[in-house]
Amino acid sequence: MDIRKATASDIEGAIGLSERNRRQYQKYQPTFWRKAADSVDKSRTFFTGLLAEPGTFFLVAVEGRQLLGFVIARKFANPPDHAPGGDAYLIDDFCVAEPHHWLTIGEALLSHATTLIHEHGAAQIVVTCGERDLPKAEMLRRSDLTIASNWWTKPLR
């Protein structure tokens, strides 16, 4: 397995993994995680733009020509009333091909991204994870991440 910076040739594979993840998360929480009808086109535009975005780490794990997973870490502004001691990076788009890959491929992607982020002077990473995504949550716990907050939601219509 090789972990490297994503290229244009990785976009379609990342979209495929992302779409699978969206369908699963939609089952977990149908309102908050509802997949947009045009999510493929929007993802293509978004992912393509990230390839050249400074301060963004878009990494893929590949074996031969097969995309096994990807992670995207983007710098984001800390809320004005928080002072973590430096920049924070959000890891929101983070997928692996199969749930059992979280403890191997997912951990390797997170470790690689964390090293790059740390080398750029960041103080913290924030990783999103659906409440029922137990394999990913287990990998995050094993990687010494802790839960900082939970988002609770209620459909209003």
PDB file of C-alpha atoms in Angstrom:
ATOM      1  CA  MET A   1       0.000   0.000   0.000  1.00  0.00           C
ATOM      2  CA  ASP A   2       1.211   3.477  -0.881  1.00  0.00           C
ATOM      3  CA  ILE A   3      -0.031   6.735   0.695  1.00  0.00           C
ATOM      4  CA  ARG A   4       0.500   9.780  -1.457  1.00  0.00           C
ATOM      5  CA  LYS A   5      -0.933  13.140  -2.414  1.00  0.00           C
ATOM      6  CA  ALA A   6      -4.099  12.788  -4.498  1.00  0.00           C
ATOM      7  CA  THR A   7      -4.005  13.575  -8.217  1.00  0.00           C
ATOM      8  CA  ALA A   8      -6.714  14.224 -10.789  1.00  0.00           C
ATOM      9  CA  SER A   9      -6.745  10.506 -11.631  1.00  0.00           C
ATOM     10  CA  ASP A  10      -7.892   9.731  -8.050  1.00  0.00           C
ATOM     11  CA  ILE A  11     -10.994  11.929  -8.125  1.00  0.00           C
ATOM     12  CA  GLU A  12     -13.471   9.380  -9.527  1.00  0.00           C
ATOM     13  CA  GLY A  13     -12.346   6.714  -7.060  1.00  0.00           C
ATOM     14  CA  ALA A  14     -12.675   9.155  -4.163  1.00  0.00           C
ATOM     15  CA  ILE A  15     -16.153  10.081  -5.346  1.00  0.00           C
ATOM     16  CA  GLY A  16     -17.108   6.393  -5.428  1.00  0.00           C
ATOM     17  CA  LEU A  17     -15.927   5.856  -1.843  1.00  0.00           C
ATOM     18  CA  SER A  18     -17.582   9.075  -0.732  1.00  0.00           C
ATOM     19  CA  GLU A  19     -20.908   8.098  -2.305  1.00  0.00           C
ATOM     20  CA  ARG A  20     -20.832   4.716  -0.558  1.00  0.00           C
ATOM     21  CA  ASN A  21     -20.114   6.508   2.709  1.00  0.00           C
ATOM     22  CA  ARG A  22     -22.957   8.980   2.126  1.00  0.00           C
ATOM     23  CA  ARG A  23     -25.455   6.170   1.532  1.00  0.00           C
ATOM     24  CA  GLN A  24     -24.367   4.469   4.763  1.00  0.00           C
ATOM     25  CA  TYR A  25     -24.447   7.651   6.833  1.00  0.00           C
ATOM     26  CA  GLN A  26     -27.882   8.454   5.437  1.00  0.00           C
ATOM     27  CA  LYS A  27     -29.080   5.156   6.943  1.00  0.00           C
ATOM     28  CA  TYR A  28     -27.550   6.147  10.287  1.00  0.00           C
ATOM     29  CA  GLN A  29     -29.257   9.543  10.410  1.00  0.00           C
ATOM     30  CA  PRO A  30     -31.592  10.220   7.461  1.00  0.00           C
ATOM     31  CA  THR A  31     -32.155  13.931   8.079  1.00  0.00           C
ATOM     32  CA  PHE A  32     -28.719  15.291   8.949  1.00  0.00           C
ATOM     33  CA  TRP A  33     -26.797  13.042   6.540  1.00  0.00           C
ATOM     34  CA  ARG A  34     -29.312  13.159   3.649  1.00  0.00           C
ATOM     35  CA  LYS A  35     -27.401  12.683   0.394  1.00  0.00           C
ATOM     36  CA  ALA A  36     -27.957  15.444  -2.147  1.00  0.00           C
ATOM     37  CA  ALA A  37     -29.270  14.358  -5.539  1.00  0.00           C
ATOM     38  CA  ASP A  38     -26.331  16.085  -7.249  1.00  0.00           C
ATOM     39  CA  SER A  39     -23.667  14.956  -4.765  1.00  0.00           C
ATOM     40  CA  VAL A  40     -21.507  13.291  -7.428  1.00  0.00           C
ATOM     41  CA  ASP A  41     -21.167  16.453  -9.518  1.00  0.00           C
ATOM     42  CA  LYS A  42     -20.648  18.657  -6.465  1.00  0.00           C
ATOM     43  CA  SER A  43     -18.012  16.279  -5.100  1.00  0.00           C
ATOM     44  CA  ARG A  44     -16.185  16.230  -8.422  1.00  0.00           C
ATOM     45  CA  THR A  45     -15.992  20.025  -8.449  1.00  0.00           C
ATOM     46  CA  PHE A  46     -15.054  20.228  -4.763  1.00  0.00           C
ATOM     47  CA  PHE A  47     -12.406  17.474  -4.826  1.00  0.00           C
ATOM     48  CA  THR A  48     -10.851  18.819  -8.030  1.00  0.00           C
ATOM     49  CA  GLY A  49     -10.561  22.279  -6.481  1.00  0.00           C
ATOM     50  CA  LEU A  50      -8.871  20.835  -3.393  1.00  0.00           C
ATOM     51  CA  LEU A  51      -5.980  19.441  -5.428  1.00  0.00           C
ATOM     52  CA  ALA A  52      -4.479  22.920  -5.757  1.00  0.00           C
ATOM     53  CA  GLU A  53      -5.760  24.466  -2.526  1.00  0.00           C
ATOM     54  CA  PRO A  54      -2.881  25.622  -0.316  1.00  0.00           C
ATOM     55  CA  GLY A  55      -3.052  24.427   3.260  1.00  0.00           C
ATOM     56  CA  THR A  56      -5.146  21.396   2.344  1.00  0.00           C
ATOM     57  CA  PHE A  57      -3.934  17.816   2.557  1.00  0.00           C
ATOM     58  CA  PHE A  58      -5.741  15.413   0.203  1.00  0.00           C
ATOM     59  CA  LEU A  59      -4.131  12.005   0.563  1.00  0.00           C
ATOM     60  CA  VAL A  60      -4.994   8.635  -0.946  1.00  0.00           C
ATOM     61  CA  ALA A  61      -4.072   5.069  -0.072  1.00  0.00           C
ATOM     62  CA  VAL A  62      -3.571   2.945  -3.171  1.00  0.00           C
ATOM     63  CA  GLU A  63      -2.478  -0.554  -3.976  1.00  0.00           C
ATOM     64  CA  GLY A  64      -1.595  -0.877  -7.613  1.00  0.00           C
ATOM     65  CA  ARG A  65      -4.392   0.979  -9.371  1.00  0.00           C
ATOM     66  CA  GLN A  66      -6.976   0.400  -6.635  1.00  0.00           C
ATOM     67  CA  LEU A  67      -7.958   3.287  -4.370  1.00  0.00           C
ATOM     68  CA  LEU A  68      -8.353   1.868  -0.850  1.00  0.00           C
ATOM     69  CA  GLY A  69      -9.155   5.098   0.971  1.00  0.00           C
ATOM     70  CA  PHE A  70      -8.646   8.828   1.181  1.00  0.00           C
ATOM     71  CA  VAL A  71      -8.471  11.631   3.721  1.00  0.00           C
ATOM     72  CA  ILE A  72      -8.882  15.367   3.310  1.00  0.00           C
ATOM     73  CA  ALA A  73      -7.626  17.743   6.005  1.00  0.00           C
ATOM     74  CA  ARG A  74      -8.364  21.453   5.698  1.00  0.00           C
ATOM     75  CA  LYS A  75      -7.283  24.307   7.915  1.00  0.00           C
ATOM     76  CA  PHE A  76     -10.228  26.007   9.551  1.00  0.00           C
ATOM     77  CA  ALA A  77     -10.652  29.015  11.775  1.00  0.00           C
ATOM     78  CA  ASN A  78     -10.888  28.390  15.484  1.00  0.00           C
ATOM     79  CA  PRO A  79     -13.939  29.958  17.117  1.00  0.00           C
ATOM     80  CA  PRO A  80     -12.949  33.308  18.659  1.00  0.00           C
ATOM     81  CA  ASP A  81     -13.543  32.018  22.190  1.00  0.00           C
ATOM     82  CA  HIS A  82     -11.242  28.977  21.760  1.00  0.00           C
ATOM     83  CA  ALA A  83      -7.451  29.078  21.902  1.00  0.00           C
ATOM     84  CA  PRO A  84      -5.972  25.644  21.148  1.00  0.00           C
ATOM     85  CA  GLY A  85      -2.506  27.157  20.758  1.00  0.00           C
ATOM     86  CA  GLY A  86      -2.317  27.176  16.971  1.00  0.00           C
ATOM     87  CA  ASP A  87      -4.124  26.216  13.799  1.00  0.00           C
ATOM     88  CA  ALA A  88      -6.749  23.503  13.680  1.00  0.00           C
ATOM     89  CA  TYR A  89      -7.400  21.165  10.772  1.00  0.00           C
ATOM     90  CA  LEU A  90     -10.760  19.575  10.037  1.00  0.00           C
ATOM     91  CA  ILE A  91     -10.865  16.048   8.656  1.00  0.00           C
ATOM     92  CA  ASP A  92     -14.391  15.675   7.348  1.00  0.00           C
ATOM     93  CA  ASP A  93     -13.981  13.723   4.108  1.00  0.00           C
ATOM     94  CA  PHE A  94     -12.324  10.484   5.208  1.00  0.00           C
ATOM     95  CA  CYS A  95     -13.326   7.152   3.670  1.00  0.00           C
ATOM     96  CA  VAL A  96     -12.033   3.614   3.250  1.00  0.00           C
ATOM     97  CA  ALA A  97     -13.206   0.961   0.809  1.00  0.00           C
ATOM     98  CA  GLU A  98     -14.415  -1.492   3.486  1.00  0.00           C
ATOM     99  CA  PRO A  99     -15.293  -0.996   7.179  1.00  0.00           C
ATOM    100  CA  HIS A 100     -12.641  -3.500   8.302  1.00  0.00           C
ATOM    101  CA  HIS A 101     -10.005  -1.290   6.632  1.00  0.00           C
ATOM    102  CA  TRP A 102     -10.362   1.423   9.279  1.00  0.00           C
ATOM    103  CA  LEU A 103      -7.862  -0.243  11.617  1.00  0.00           C
ATOM    104  CA  THR A 104      -5.244  -0.565   8.881  1.00  0.00           C
ATOM    105  CA  ILE A 105      -5.744   1.772   5.925  1.00  0.00           C
ATOM    106  CA  GLY A 106      -7.736   4.363   7.871  1.00  0.00           C
ATOM    107  CA  GLU A 107      -5.171   4.460  10.650  1.00  0.00           C
ATOM    108  CA  ALA A 108      -2.319   4.779   8.149  1.00  0.00           C
ATOM    109  CA  LEU A 109      -4.050   7.666   6.338  1.00  0.00           C
ATOM    110  CA  LEU A 110      -4.790   9.447   9.616  1.00  0.00           C
ATOM    111  CA  SER A 111      -1.238   8.961  10.859  1.00  0.00           C
ATOM    112  CA  HIS A 112       0.250  10.304   7.624  1.00  0.00           C
ATOM    113  CA  ALA A 113      -2.107  13.305   7.576  1.00  0.00           C
ATOM    114  CA  THR A 114      -1.435  14.026  11.254  1.00  0.00           C
ATOM    115  CA  THR A 115       2.316  14.046  10.656  1.00  0.00           C
ATOM    116  CA  LEU A 116       1.971  16.503   7.755  1.00  0.00           C
ATOM    117  CA  ILE A 117      -0.391  18.727   9.737  1.00  0.00           C
ATOM    118  CA  HIS A 118       1.934  18.710  12.743  1.00  0.00           C
ATOM    119  CA  GLU A 119       4.903  19.600  10.507  1.00  0.00           C
ATOM    120  CA  HIS A 120       2.925  22.665   9.391  1.00  0.00           C
ATOM    121  CA  GLY A 121       2.643  23.842  12.997  1.00  0.00           C
ATOM    122  CA  ALA A 122      -0.980  22.963  13.724  1.00  0.00           C
ATOM    123  CA  ALA A 123      -2.152  22.524  17.301  1.00  0.00           C
ATOM    124  CA  GLN A 124      -5.018  20.102  16.728  1.00  0.00           C
ATOM    125  CA  ILE A 125      -7.062  18.008  14.344  1.00  0.00           C
ATOM    126  CA  VAL A 126     -10.828  17.587  14.453  1.00  0.00           C
ATOM    127  CA  VAL A 127     -12.271  14.475  12.782  1.00  0.00           C
ATOM    128  CA  THR A 128     -15.968  13.973  12.046  1.00  0.00           C
ATOM    129  CA  CYS A 129     -17.516  10.561  12.628  1.00  0.00           C
ATOM    130  CA  GLY A 130     -21.153   9.501  12.525  1.00  0.00           C
ATOM    131  CA  GLU A 131     -22.393   8.140  15.837  1.00  0.00           C
ATOM    132  CA  ARG A 132     -23.107   4.691  14.405  1.00  0.00           C
ATOM    133  CA  ASP A 133     -19.866   4.422  12.420  1.00  0.00           C
ATOM    134  CA  LEU A 134     -18.375   2.070  15.006  1.00  0.00           C
ATOM    135  CA  PRO A 135     -15.368   0.804  12.985  1.00  0.00           C
ATOM    136  CA  LYS A 136     -14.186   4.359  12.289  1.00  0.00           C
ATOM    137  CA  ALA A 137     -14.822   5.408  15.898  1.00  0.00           C
ATOM    138  CA  GLU A 138     -12.736   2.472  17.143  1.00  0.00           C
ATOM    139  CA  MET A 139      -9.846   3.503  14.903  1.00  0.00           C
ATOM    140  CA  LEU A 140     -10.091   7.093  16.177  1.00  0.00           C
ATOM    141  CA  ARG A 141     -10.023   5.891  19.794  1.00  0.00           C
ATOM    142  CA  ARG A 142      -7.008   3.664  19.090  1.00  0.00           C
ATOM    143  CA  SER A 143      -5.306   6.676  17.493  1.00  0.00           C
ATOM    144  CA  ASP A 144      -5.650   8.614  20.763  1.00  0.00           C
ATOM    145  CA  LEU A 145      -8.413  10.961  19.613  1.00  0.00           C
ATOM    146  CA  THR A 146     -11.103  11.874  22.119  1.00  0.00           C
ATOM    147  CA  ILE A 147     -14.669  13.080  21.709  1.00  0.00           C
ATOM    148  CA  ALA A 148     -14.846  16.859  22.056  1.00  0.00           C
ATOM    149  CA  SER A 149     -18.565  17.321  21.346  1.00  0.00           C
ATOM    150  CA  ASN A 150     -21.661  15.652  19.974  1.00  0.00           C
ATOM    151  CA  TRP A 151     -24.172  17.221  17.616  1.00  0.00           C
ATOM    152  CA  TRP A 152     -27.787  16.402  18.386  1.00  0.00           C
ATOM    153  CA  THR A 153     -30.449  16.952  15.754  1.00  0.00           C
ATOM    154  CA  LYS A 154     -34.224  16.790  15.416  1.00  0.00           C
ATOM    155  CA  PRO A 155     -36.166  17.037  12.156  1.00  0.00           C
ATOM    156  CA  LEU A 156     -38.590  19.959  12.195  1.00  0.00           C
ATOM    157  CA  ARG A 157     -40.700  18.809   9.273  1.00  0.00           C
TER     158      ARG A 157
END
